């Protein structure tokens, strides 16, 4: 359970990723917009995969934010990584990736480094603790096609409520996290560049049996929302400039929610609007077959609405 907050990454729905699964819609997209949608999904999925690795390592290093921990260079159970713990007494770890070890599926290598620093608090478990991740030429290369993404920049993650596991298991306490990344530089395998930003708040709740009348069993409940105002527009999640020089934004008009009873990808609610290169797409999550909000415990699917080149339409799809 102690790394369950990272499962929020599964719930942070990437609009581009969902659109990429709609074959008929792909045929309508400008090739640049279609490529951006793929980029958007790859960028988020790689950073979320890294979050999972960092959490798995940090929870096993007692010296992170504490006293009497390991110092020096440590081997790691993670794939292709060594951890520099020489600054652990200052709450700093450096993850060095070897660039040659094949990891994951599809198989890919990772190179560069990520410095992890506890910049607020004495332990990641305490309320208000802030973890800073500095990406230093962090590069992921897919071996089957040599496509790569290289990231330089800073991301922070704030543990808003702390980890009161007993209160959480009783259903009395939520675990909430704020994630921030500004002006992150991205380089793709062909040398094209992009700048990415995000700001969102995510919450995990444990609902014991009977706590939620709409769901019959005990379950984990997740919610994610954009939480930044940009140009007067609130609940902005992501924005920046893609590899083609086009500005993009993704904002929430309703928070995404899901639970483990229905499955993390069977979203209960959520409304997102994605804009890029003059086109806009809206996802309405948690609908029935008619496209109306579902009245059952688990929804049928989602509705995609789009305005591409002045042409508007919509379709309801199942999860």
PDB file of C-alpha atoms in Angstrom:
ATOM      1  CA  UNK A   1       0.000   0.000   0.000  1.00  0.00           C
ATOM      2  CA  UNK A   2       2.858   2.420   0.675  1.00  0.00           C
ATOM      3  CA  UNK A   3       3.438   3.160  -2.997  1.00  0.00           C
ATOM      4  CA  UNK A   4      -0.241   3.307  -3.880  1.00  0.00           C
ATOM      5  CA  UNK A   5      -0.128   7.064  -4.467  1.00  0.00           C
ATOM      6  CA  UNK A   6       1.767   6.383  -7.669  1.00  0.00           C
ATOM      7  CA  UNK A   7      -1.183   4.453  -9.030  1.00  0.00           C
ATOM      8  CA  UNK A   8      -2.717   7.883  -9.513  1.00  0.00           C
ATOM      9  CA  UNK A   9      -0.614   7.994 -12.653  1.00  0.00           C
ATOM     10  CA  UNK A  10      -2.982   5.428 -14.131  1.00  0.00           C
ATOM     11  CA  UNK A  11      -5.873   7.787 -13.495  1.00  0.00           C
ATOM     12  CA  UNK A  12      -4.212  10.859 -15.004  1.00  0.00           C
ATOM     13  CA  UNK A  13      -5.893  10.271 -18.349  1.00  0.00           C
ATOM     14  CA  UNK A  14      -3.954  11.496 -21.356  1.00  0.00           C
ATOM     15  CA  UNK A  15      -6.430  12.795 -23.905  1.00  0.00           C
ATOM     16  CA  UNK A  16      -3.977  12.192 -26.727  1.00  0.00           C
ATOM     17  CA  UNK A  17      -3.571   8.575 -25.690  1.00  0.00           C
ATOM     18  CA  UNK A  18      -7.298   7.924 -25.728  1.00  0.00           C
ATOM     19  CA  UNK A  19      -7.695   9.688 -29.059  1.00  0.00           C
ATOM     20  CA  UNK A  20      -4.875   7.592 -30.482  1.00  0.00           C
ATOM     21  CA  UNK A  21      -7.006   4.514 -29.842  1.00  0.00           C
ATOM     22  CA  UNK A  22      -9.873   5.829 -31.993  1.00  0.00           C
ATOM     23  CA  UNK A  23      -8.965   4.688 -35.499  1.00  0.00           C
ATOM     24  CA  UNK A  24     -11.697   6.618 -37.258  1.00  0.00           C
ATOM     25  CA  UNK A  25     -10.697   9.815 -35.470  1.00  0.00           C
ATOM     26  CA  UNK A  26      -7.013   9.370 -36.317  1.00  0.00           C
ATOM     27  CA  UNK A  27      -7.978   9.561 -39.985  1.00  0.00           C
ATOM     28  CA  UNK A  28      -9.413  13.039 -39.395  1.00  0.00           C
ATOM     29  CA  UNK A  29      -6.385  14.411 -37.574  1.00  0.00           C
ATOM     30  CA  UNK A  30      -3.730  16.553 -39.171  1.00  0.00           C
ATOM     31  CA  UNK A  31      -0.502  14.451 -39.091  1.00  0.00           C
ATOM     32  CA  UNK A  32       1.152  17.017 -36.811  1.00  0.00           C
ATOM     33  CA  UNK A  33      -1.758  16.912 -34.361  1.00  0.00           C
ATOM     34  CA  UNK A  34      -1.745  13.116 -34.428  1.00  0.00           C
ATOM     35  CA  UNK A  35       1.999  13.058 -33.715  1.00  0.00           C
ATOM     36  CA  UNK A  36       1.551  15.519 -30.866  1.00  0.00           C
ATOM     37  CA  UNK A  37      -1.103  13.275 -29.320  1.00  0.00           C
ATOM     38  CA  UNK A  38       1.398  10.399 -29.369  1.00  0.00           C
ATOM     39  CA  UNK A  39       4.117  12.633 -27.904  1.00  0.00           C
ATOM     40  CA  UNK A  40       1.804  13.751 -25.111  1.00  0.00           C
ATOM     41  CA  UNK A  41       1.021  10.179 -24.132  1.00  0.00           C
ATOM     42  CA  UNK A  42       4.671   9.051 -24.282  1.00  0.00           C
ATOM     43  CA  UNK A  43       5.894  11.999 -22.205  1.00  0.00           C
ATOM     44  CA  UNK A  44       3.434  11.372 -19.388  1.00  0.00           C
ATOM     45  CA  UNK A  45       3.780   7.590 -19.376  1.00  0.00           C
ATOM     46  CA  UNK A  46       7.596   7.739 -19.140  1.00  0.00           C
ATOM     47  CA  UNK A  47       7.554  10.220 -16.241  1.00  0.00           C
ATOM     48  CA  UNK A  48       4.934   8.165 -14.404  1.00  0.00           C
ATOM     49  CA  UNK A  49       7.001   4.996 -14.911  1.00  0.00           C
ATOM     50  CA  UNK A  50       9.984   6.844 -13.458  1.00  0.00           C
ATOM     51  CA  UNK A  51       7.875   7.989 -10.479  1.00  0.00           C
ATOM     52  CA  UNK A  52       7.100   4.367  -9.708  1.00  0.00           C
ATOM     53  CA  UNK A  53      10.801   3.427  -9.803  1.00  0.00           C
ATOM     54  CA  UNK A  54      11.829   6.334  -7.595  1.00  0.00           C
ATOM     55  CA  UNK A  55       9.172   5.494  -5.023  1.00  0.00           C
ATOM     56  CA  UNK A  56      10.159   1.825  -4.944  1.00  0.00           C
ATOM     57  CA  UNK A  57      13.760   2.834  -4.238  1.00  0.00           C
ATOM     58  CA  UNK A  58      13.126   5.646  -1.755  1.00  0.00           C
ATOM     59  CA  UNK A  59      10.953   3.584   0.553  1.00  0.00           C
ATOM     60  CA  UNK A  60      13.875   1.135   0.978  1.00  0.00           C
ATOM     61  CA  UNK A  61      16.461   3.803   1.833  1.00  0.00           C
ATOM     62  CA  UNK A  62      16.024   4.635   5.499  1.00  0.00           C
ATOM     63  CA  UNK A  63      18.419   7.558   5.284  1.00  0.00           C
ATOM     64  CA  UNK A  64      16.178   9.536   2.943  1.00  0.00           C
ATOM     65  CA  UNK A  65      15.040  12.366   5.169  1.00  0.00           C
ATOM     66  CA  UNK A  66      16.102  10.425   8.279  1.00  0.00           C
ATOM     67  CA  UNK A  67      19.341   9.719  10.124  1.00  0.00           C
ATOM     68  CA  UNK A  68      21.672   6.754  10.101  1.00  0.00           C
ATOM     69  CA  UNK A  69      20.951   5.719   6.543  1.00  0.00           C
ATOM     70  CA  UNK A  70      23.169   4.235   3.861  1.00  0.00           C
ATOM     71  CA  UNK A  71      25.853   6.492   2.358  1.00  0.00           C
ATOM     72  CA  UNK A  72      27.966   5.961  -0.738  1.00  0.00           C
ATOM     73  CA  UNK A  73      26.999   4.311  -4.020  1.00  0.00           C
ATOM     74  CA  UNK A  74      24.245   1.742  -3.670  1.00  0.00           C
ATOM     75  CA  UNK A  75      23.191  -1.010  -6.021  1.00  0.00           C
ATOM     76  CA  UNK A  76      19.511  -0.935  -6.856  1.00  0.00           C
ATOM     77  CA  UNK A  77      16.829  -3.556  -7.533  1.00  0.00           C
ATOM     78  CA  UNK A  78      15.583  -1.201 -10.230  1.00  0.00           C
ATOM     79  CA  UNK A  79      16.480  -1.847 -13.859  1.00  0.00           C
ATOM     80  CA  UNK A  80      19.776  -0.347 -15.056  1.00  0.00           C
ATOM     81  CA  UNK A  81      20.163   2.057 -12.120  1.00  0.00           C
ATOM     82  CA  UNK A  82      22.725   2.820  -9.426  1.00  0.00           C
ATOM     83  CA  UNK A  83      21.943   5.252  -6.610  1.00  0.00           C
ATOM     84  CA  UNK A  84      24.417   7.830  -5.333  1.00  0.00           C
ATOM     85  CA  UNK A  85      23.645   8.155  -1.608  1.00  0.00           C
ATOM     86  CA  UNK A  86      26.624  10.325  -0.650  1.00  0.00           C
ATOM     87  CA  UNK A  87      24.311  13.276   0.104  1.00  0.00           C
ATOM     88  CA  UNK A  88      21.545  11.296   1.752  1.00  0.00           C
ATOM     89  CA  UNK A  89      22.022  13.107   5.071  1.00  0.00           C
ATOM     90  CA  UNK A  90      20.943  16.272   3.242  1.00  0.00           C
ATOM     91  CA  UNK A  91      17.924  14.492   1.780  1.00  0.00           C
ATOM     92  CA  UNK A  92      19.459  14.113  -1.699  1.00  0.00           C
ATOM     93  CA  UNK A  93      19.705  10.984  -3.851  1.00  0.00           C
ATOM     94  CA  UNK A  94      21.012  10.770  -7.417  1.00  0.00           C
ATOM     95  CA  UNK A  95      19.733   7.996  -9.679  1.00  0.00           C
ATOM     96  CA  UNK A  96      22.238   7.224 -12.456  1.00  0.00           C
ATOM     97  CA  UNK A  97      20.937   5.239 -15.443  1.00  0.00           C
ATOM     98  CA  UNK A  98      23.438   3.123 -17.380  1.00  0.00           C
ATOM     99  CA  UNK A  99      21.951   3.594 -20.871  1.00  0.00           C
ATOM    100  CA  UNK A 100      22.549  -0.026 -21.922  1.00  0.00           C
ATOM    101  CA  UNK A 101      20.332  -2.315 -19.827  1.00  0.00           C
ATOM    102  CA  UNK A 102      17.065  -3.254 -21.614  1.00  0.00           C
ATOM    103  CA  UNK A 103      14.086  -2.653 -19.321  1.00  0.00           C
ATOM    104  CA  UNK A 104      10.307  -3.038 -19.416  1.00  0.00           C
ATOM    105  CA  UNK A 105       8.051  -4.026 -22.302  1.00  0.00           C
ATOM    106  CA  UNK A 106       8.431  -2.845 -24.988  1.00  0.00           C
ATOM    107  CA  UNK A 107      12.153  -3.047 -24.251  1.00  0.00           C
ATOM    108  CA  UNK A 108      13.890   0.299 -23.765  1.00  0.00           C
ATOM    109  CA  UNK A 109      17.031   1.752 -22.223  1.00  0.00           C
ATOM    110  CA  UNK A 110      17.421   4.754 -19.924  1.00  0.00           C
ATOM    111  CA  UNK A 111      20.417   7.059 -19.617  1.00  0.00           C
ATOM    112  CA  UNK A 112      21.279  10.272 -17.795  1.00  0.00           C
ATOM    113  CA  UNK A 113      20.460  11.041 -14.182  1.00  0.00           C
ATOM    114  CA  UNK A 114      17.640  12.174 -11.911  1.00  0.00           C
ATOM    115  CA  UNK A 115      18.394  13.955  -8.655  1.00  0.00           C
ATOM    116  CA  UNK A 116      15.732  13.483  -5.984  1.00  0.00           C
ATOM    117  CA  UNK A 117      15.712  15.964  -3.124  1.00  0.00           C
ATOM    118  CA  UNK A 118      13.442  16.402  -0.126  1.00  0.00           C
ATOM    119  CA  UNK A 119      13.109  20.202  -0.168  1.00  0.00           C
ATOM    120  CA  UNK A 120      10.473  20.470   2.543  1.00  0.00           C
ATOM    121  CA  UNK A 121      10.014  18.245   5.592  1.00  0.00           C
ATOM    122  CA  UNK A 122      12.230  15.689   7.300  1.00  0.00           C
ATOM    123  CA  UNK A 123      10.503  12.626   5.819  1.00  0.00           C
ATOM    124  CA  UNK A 124       8.494  12.041   2.653  1.00  0.00           C
ATOM    125  CA  UNK A 125       5.714  10.550   4.813  1.00  0.00           C
ATOM    126  CA  UNK A 126       4.946  13.775   6.687  1.00  0.00           C
ATOM    127  CA  UNK A 127       2.259  16.289   5.736  1.00  0.00           C
ATOM    128  CA  UNK A 128       3.586  19.068   3.529  1.00  0.00           C
ATOM    129  CA  UNK A 129       6.723  17.196   2.445  1.00  0.00           C
ATOM    130  CA  UNK A 130       7.905  18.196  -1.029  1.00  0.00           C
ATOM    131  CA  UNK A 131      10.029  15.996  -3.292  1.00  0.00           C
ATOM    132  CA  UNK A 132      11.974  17.704  -6.081  1.00  0.00           C
ATOM    133  CA  UNK A 133      13.064  15.730  -9.150  1.00  0.00           C
ATOM    134  CA  UNK A 134      15.749  17.271 -11.375  1.00  0.00           C
ATOM    135  CA  UNK A 135      16.090  15.589 -14.783  1.00  0.00           C
ATOM    136  CA  UNK A 136      19.648  15.713 -16.146  1.00  0.00           C
ATOM    137  CA  UNK A 137      19.774  14.497 -19.766  1.00  0.00           C
ATOM    138  CA  UNK A 138      17.296  11.770 -18.777  1.00  0.00           C
ATOM    139  CA  UNK A 139      16.733   9.821 -21.991  1.00  0.00           C
ATOM    140  CA  UNK A 140      14.509   6.840 -22.766  1.00  0.00           C
ATOM    141  CA  UNK A 141      15.100   4.928 -26.023  1.00  0.00           C
ATOM    142  CA  UNK A 142      12.757   2.264 -27.417  1.00  0.00           C
ATOM    143  CA  UNK A 143      15.006  -0.485 -28.786  1.00  0.00           C
ATOM    144  CA  UNK A 144      12.632  -1.767 -31.476  1.00  0.00           C
ATOM    145  CA  UNK A 145      12.497   1.522 -33.404  1.00  0.00           C
ATOM    146  CA  UNK A 146      15.225   3.716 -31.797  1.00  0.00           C
ATOM    147  CA  UNK A 147      12.678   6.394 -30.964  1.00  0.00           C
ATOM    148  CA  UNK A 148      13.655   8.396 -27.916  1.00  0.00           C
ATOM    149  CA  UNK A 149      12.635  11.172 -25.573  1.00  0.00           C
ATOM    150  CA  UNK A 150      15.151  13.216 -23.562  1.00  0.00           C
ATOM    151  CA  UNK A 151      14.038  15.389 -20.645  1.00  0.00           C
ATOM    152  CA  UNK A 152      15.763  18.225 -18.785  1.00  0.00           C
ATOM    153  CA  UNK A 153      14.005  20.219 -16.099  1.00  0.00           C
ATOM    154  CA  UNK A 154      12.416  20.104 -12.667  1.00  0.00           C
ATOM    155  CA  UNK A 155       9.286  18.462 -11.315  1.00  0.00           C
ATOM    156  CA  UNK A 156       7.954  18.629  -7.738  1.00  0.00           C
ATOM    157  CA  UNK A 157       5.536  16.427  -5.829  1.00  0.00           C
ATOM    158  CA  UNK A 158       3.928  17.597  -2.571  1.00  0.00           C
ATOM    159  CA  UNK A 159       2.487  15.179  -0.011  1.00  0.00           C
ATOM    160  CA  UNK A 160      -0.404  17.366   1.155  1.00  0.00           C
ATOM    161  CA  UNK A 161      -1.907  15.238   3.937  1.00  0.00           C
ATOM    162  CA  UNK A 162       0.974  12.999   4.960  1.00  0.00           C
ATOM    163  CA  UNK A 163       0.728   9.225   5.345  1.00  0.00           C
ATOM    164  CA  UNK A 164      -1.621   8.408   8.200  1.00  0.00           C
ATOM    165  CA  UNK A 165      -2.077   4.798   7.119  1.00  0.00           C
ATOM    166  CA  UNK A 166      -4.272   3.762  10.042  1.00  0.00           C
ATOM    167  CA  UNK A 167      -6.644   6.669   9.500  1.00  0.00           C
ATOM    168  CA  UNK A 168      -6.583   6.015   5.760  1.00  0.00           C
ATOM    169  CA  UNK A 169      -7.488   2.326   6.126  1.00  0.00           C
ATOM    170  CA  UNK A 170     -10.420   3.330   8.333  1.00  0.00           C
ATOM    171  CA  UNK A 171     -11.627   5.660   5.598  1.00  0.00           C
ATOM    172  CA  UNK A 172     -11.119   8.792   7.699  1.00  0.00           C
ATOM    173  CA  UNK A 173      -8.124  10.318   5.892  1.00  0.00           C
ATOM    174  CA  UNK A 174      -7.360  10.945   2.226  1.00  0.00           C
ATOM    175  CA  UNK A 175      -3.930  10.972   0.612  1.00  0.00           C
ATOM    176  CA  UNK A 176      -3.568  14.027  -1.620  1.00  0.00           C
ATOM    177  CA  UNK A 177      -0.608  15.003  -3.825  1.00  0.00           C
ATOM    178  CA  UNK A 178       0.204  18.111  -5.838  1.00  0.00           C
ATOM    179  CA  UNK A 179       2.391  17.611  -8.913  1.00  0.00           C
ATOM    180  CA  UNK A 180       4.127  20.511 -10.670  1.00  0.00           C
ATOM    181  CA  UNK A 181       6.496  20.808 -13.639  1.00  0.00           C
ATOM    182  CA  UNK A 182       7.307  24.088 -15.373  1.00  0.00           C
ATOM    183  CA  UNK A 183       9.335  24.745 -18.533  1.00  0.00           C
ATOM    184  CA  UNK A 184      10.524  21.163 -18.919  1.00  0.00           C
ATOM    185  CA  UNK A 185      12.639  20.827 -22.073  1.00  0.00           C
ATOM    186  CA  UNK A 186      11.968  17.771 -24.228  1.00  0.00           C
ATOM    187  CA  UNK A 187      14.069  16.577 -27.185  1.00  0.00           C
ATOM    188  CA  UNK A 188      12.811  13.878 -29.552  1.00  0.00           C
ATOM    189  CA  UNK A 189      14.942  11.428 -31.547  1.00  0.00           C
ATOM    190  CA  UNK A 190      14.871  13.586 -34.709  1.00  0.00           C
ATOM    191  CA  UNK A 191      16.142  16.646 -32.836  1.00  0.00           C
ATOM    192  CA  UNK A 192      12.789  18.410 -32.596  1.00  0.00           C
ATOM    193  CA  UNK A 193      12.110  20.079 -29.247  1.00  0.00           C
ATOM    194  CA  UNK A 194       9.127  20.907 -27.050  1.00  0.00           C
ATOM    195  CA  UNK A 195       8.361  22.649 -23.756  1.00  0.00           C
ATOM    196  CA  UNK A 196       5.925  21.059 -21.286  1.00  0.00           C
ATOM    197  CA  UNK A 197       4.204  22.209 -18.098  1.00  0.00           C
ATOM    198  CA  UNK A 198       1.684  20.578 -15.792  1.00  0.00           C
ATOM    199  CA  UNK A 199      -0.095  21.327 -12.512  1.00  0.00           C
ATOM    200  CA  UNK A 200      -2.583  18.892 -10.976  1.00  0.00           C
ATOM    201  CA  UNK A 201      -3.886  17.613  -7.666  1.00  0.00           C
ATOM    202  CA  UNK A 202      -4.578  13.896  -7.148  1.00  0.00           C
ATOM    203  CA  UNK A 203      -6.311  12.150  -4.263  1.00  0.00           C
ATOM    204  CA  UNK A 204      -6.559   8.512  -3.148  1.00  0.00           C
ATOM    205  CA  UNK A 205      -9.259   7.464  -0.704  1.00  0.00           C
ATOM    206  CA  UNK A 206     -10.059   4.114   0.879  1.00  0.00           C
ATOM    207  CA  UNK A 207     -13.805   3.515   1.108  1.00  0.00           C
ATOM    208  CA  UNK A 208     -14.730   0.622   3.442  1.00  0.00           C
ATOM    209  CA  UNK A 209     -17.711  -1.548   2.586  1.00  0.00           C
ATOM    210  CA  UNK A 210     -20.865   0.563   2.762  1.00  0.00           C
ATOM    211  CA  UNK A 211     -19.084   3.928   2.814  1.00  0.00           C
ATOM    212  CA  UNK A 212     -20.190   4.779  -0.731  1.00  0.00           C
ATOM    213  CA  UNK A 213     -23.830   3.799  -1.415  1.00  0.00           C
ATOM    214  CA  UNK A 214     -23.212   3.894  -5.175  1.00  0.00           C
ATOM    215  CA  UNK A 215     -20.508   1.174  -4.981  1.00  0.00           C
ATOM    216  CA  UNK A 216     -21.409  -2.120  -3.256  1.00  0.00           C
ATOM    217  CA  UNK A 217     -17.943  -3.194  -2.057  1.00  0.00           C
ATOM    218  CA  UNK A 218     -14.896  -1.725  -0.321  1.00  0.00           C
ATOM    219  CA  UNK A 219     -12.647  -0.032  -2.866  1.00  0.00           C
ATOM    220  CA  UNK A 220      -9.961   2.531  -3.594  1.00  0.00           C
ATOM    221  CA  UNK A 221     -11.302   5.769  -5.044  1.00  0.00           C
ATOM    222  CA  UNK A 222      -9.174   8.131  -7.134  1.00  0.00           C
ATOM    223  CA  UNK A 223      -9.673  11.691  -8.310  1.00  0.00           C
ATOM    224  CA  UNK A 224      -7.509  14.017 -10.404  1.00  0.00           C
ATOM    225  CA  UNK A 225      -8.027  17.663 -11.304  1.00  0.00           C
ATOM    226  CA  UNK A 226      -6.070  20.465 -12.894  1.00  0.00           C
ATOM    227  CA  UNK A 227      -5.494  23.232 -10.372  1.00  0.00           C
ATOM    228  CA  UNK A 228      -3.860  26.177 -12.133  1.00  0.00           C
ATOM    229  CA  UNK A 229      -5.388  29.258 -13.783  1.00  0.00           C
ATOM    230  CA  UNK A 230      -3.837  30.157 -17.141  1.00  0.00           C
ATOM    231  CA  UNK A 231      -4.957  33.255 -19.075  1.00  0.00           C
ATOM    232  CA  UNK A 232      -8.019  33.459 -16.865  1.00  0.00           C
ATOM    233  CA  UNK A 233      -8.989  29.804 -17.428  1.00  0.00           C
ATOM    234  CA  UNK A 234      -9.080  27.709 -14.208  1.00  0.00           C
ATOM    235  CA  UNK A 235      -8.429  23.983 -13.627  1.00  0.00           C
ATOM    236  CA  UNK A 236      -5.686  23.888 -16.247  1.00  0.00           C
ATOM    237  CA  UNK A 237      -3.731  20.612 -16.188  1.00  0.00           C
ATOM    238  CA  UNK A 238      -1.130  20.838 -18.966  1.00  0.00           C
ATOM    239  CA  UNK A 239       0.166  23.430 -21.399  1.00  0.00           C
ATOM    240  CA  UNK A 240       3.201  24.272 -23.485  1.00  0.00           C
ATOM    241  CA  UNK A 241       4.581  24.199 -27.017  1.00  0.00           C
ATOM    242  CA  UNK A 242       4.814  20.980 -29.004  1.00  0.00           C
ATOM    243  CA  UNK A 243       7.546  19.849 -31.404  1.00  0.00           C
ATOM    244  CA  UNK A 244       5.867  21.727 -34.278  1.00  0.00           C
ATOM    245  CA  UNK A 245       5.791  25.034 -32.428  1.00  0.00           C
ATOM    246  CA  UNK A 246       2.049  24.842 -31.710  1.00  0.00           C
ATOM    247  CA  UNK A 247       0.728  25.922 -28.312  1.00  0.00           C
ATOM    248  CA  UNK A 248      -1.440  23.352 -26.524  1.00  0.00           C
ATOM    249  CA  UNK A 249      -3.578  23.198 -23.384  1.00  0.00           C
ATOM    250  CA  UNK A 250      -5.509  20.525 -21.502  1.00  0.00           C
ATOM    251  CA  UNK A 251      -7.994  21.553 -18.838  1.00  0.00           C
ATOM    252  CA  UNK A 252     -10.615  19.890 -16.664  1.00  0.00           C
ATOM    253  CA  UNK A 253     -14.209  21.076 -16.515  1.00  0.00           C
ATOM    254  CA  UNK A 254     -14.965  18.223 -14.108  1.00  0.00           C
ATOM    255  CA  UNK A 255     -12.504  16.165 -12.078  1.00  0.00           C
ATOM    256  CA  UNK A 256     -11.684  12.650 -13.243  1.00  0.00           C
ATOM    257  CA  UNK A 257     -12.801   9.972 -10.796  1.00  0.00           C
ATOM    258  CA  UNK A 258     -12.514   6.189 -10.852  1.00  0.00           C
ATOM    259  CA  UNK A 259     -12.303   3.268  -8.455  1.00  0.00           C
ATOM    260  CA  UNK A 260     -10.966  -0.254  -8.179  1.00  0.00           C
ATOM    261  CA  UNK A 261     -14.449  -1.785  -8.018  1.00  0.00           C
ATOM    262  CA  UNK A 262     -15.174  -0.847 -11.634  1.00  0.00           C
ATOM    263  CA  UNK A 263     -11.531  -0.724 -12.727  1.00  0.00           C
ATOM    264  CA  UNK A 264      -9.174   2.222 -12.935  1.00  0.00           C
ATOM    265  CA  UNK A 265      -9.818   2.808 -16.627  1.00  0.00           C
ATOM    266  CA  UNK A 266     -13.621   2.696 -16.273  1.00  0.00           C
ATOM    267  CA  UNK A 267     -13.898   6.319 -15.206  1.00  0.00           C
ATOM    268  CA  UNK A 268     -16.952   7.366 -13.227  1.00  0.00           C
ATOM    269  CA  UNK A 269     -16.838  11.090 -14.026  1.00  0.00           C
ATOM    270  CA  UNK A 270     -14.641  13.605 -15.776  1.00  0.00           C
ATOM    271  CA  UNK A 271     -14.724  16.228 -18.480  1.00  0.00           C
ATOM    272  CA  UNK A 272     -11.522  17.317 -20.237  1.00  0.00           C
ATOM    273  CA  UNK A 273     -10.922  19.775 -23.051  1.00  0.00           C
ATOM    274  CA  UNK A 274      -7.780  19.479 -25.158  1.00  0.00           C
ATOM    275  CA  UNK A 275      -6.776  22.210 -27.626  1.00  0.00           C
ATOM    276  CA  UNK A 276      -3.892  22.189 -30.112  1.00  0.00           C
ATOM    277  CA  UNK A 277      -3.214  23.752 -33.509  1.00  0.00           C
ATOM    278  CA  UNK A 278      -6.697  25.269 -33.767  1.00  0.00           C
ATOM    279  CA  UNK A 279      -8.477  21.975 -33.108  1.00  0.00           C
ATOM    280  CA  UNK A 280     -10.263  21.054 -29.899  1.00  0.00           C
ATOM    281  CA  UNK A 281     -11.395  17.770 -28.385  1.00  0.00           C
ATOM    282  CA  UNK A 282     -13.692  17.148 -25.423  1.00  0.00           C
ATOM    283  CA  UNK A 283     -13.899  13.915 -23.437  1.00  0.00           C
ATOM    284  CA  UNK A 284     -16.958  13.301 -21.284  1.00  0.00           C
ATOM    285  CA  UNK A 285     -16.211  10.312 -19.051  1.00  0.00           C
ATOM    286  CA  UNK A 286     -18.656   8.063 -17.221  1.00  0.00           C
ATOM    287  CA  UNK A 287     -21.587   8.027 -19.648  1.00  0.00           C
ATOM    288  CA  UNK A 288     -24.216   5.470 -20.672  1.00  0.00           C
ATOM    289  CA  UNK A 289     -24.759   4.257 -24.241  1.00  0.00           C
ATOM    290  CA  UNK A 290     -26.762   7.398 -25.014  1.00  0.00           C
ATOM    291  CA  UNK A 291     -23.974   9.690 -23.899  1.00  0.00           C
ATOM    292  CA  UNK A 292     -25.720  10.783 -20.702  1.00  0.00           C
ATOM    293  CA  UNK A 293     -24.164  10.533 -17.212  1.00  0.00           C
ATOM    294  CA  UNK A 294     -24.316   6.892 -16.066  1.00  0.00           C
ATOM    295  CA  UNK A 295     -26.764   6.057 -13.280  1.00  0.00           C
ATOM    296  CA  UNK A 296     -25.211   2.640 -12.582  1.00  0.00           C
ATOM    297  CA  UNK A 297     -22.207   1.910 -10.361  1.00  0.00           C
ATOM    298  CA  UNK A 298     -19.975   1.386 -13.404  1.00  0.00           C
ATOM    299  CA  UNK A 299     -20.304   3.480 -16.549  1.00  0.00           C
ATOM    300  CA  UNK A 300     -20.562   2.178 -20.107  1.00  0.00           C
ATOM    301  CA  UNK A 301     -17.935   4.449 -21.599  1.00  0.00           C
ATOM    302  CA  UNK A 302     -17.065   7.968 -22.717  1.00  0.00           C
ATOM    303  CA  UNK A 303     -18.128  10.499 -25.321  1.00  0.00           C
ATOM    304  CA  UNK A 304     -15.620  12.181 -27.632  1.00  0.00           C
ATOM    305  CA  UNK A 305     -16.598  15.488 -29.221  1.00  0.00           C
ATOM    306  CA  UNK A 306     -14.337  17.316 -31.636  1.00  0.00           C
ATOM    307  CA  UNK A 307     -13.979  20.381 -33.812  1.00  0.00           C
ATOM    308  CA  UNK A 308     -11.335  19.669 -36.449  1.00  0.00           C
ATOM    309  CA  UNK A 309     -10.822  22.178 -39.229  1.00  0.00           C
ATOM    310  CA  UNK A 310     -14.252  23.653 -38.541  1.00  0.00           C
ATOM    311  CA  UNK A 311     -15.984  20.251 -38.692  1.00  0.00           C
ATOM    312  CA  UNK A 312     -17.749  19.172 -35.490  1.00  0.00           C
ATOM    313  CA  UNK A 313     -19.091  15.789 -34.438  1.00  0.00           C
ATOM    314  CA  UNK A 314     -19.208  13.362 -31.508  1.00  0.00           C
ATOM    315  CA  UNK A 315     -19.335   9.655 -30.767  1.00  0.00           C
ATOM    316  CA  UNK A 316     -19.942   7.462 -27.700  1.00  0.00           C
ATOM    317  CA  UNK A 317     -17.416   4.644 -27.144  1.00  0.00           C
ATOM    318  CA  UNK A 318     -17.209   1.851 -24.577  1.00  0.00           C
ATOM    319  CA  UNK A 319     -14.302   1.434 -22.165  1.00  0.00           C
TER     320      UNK A 319
END
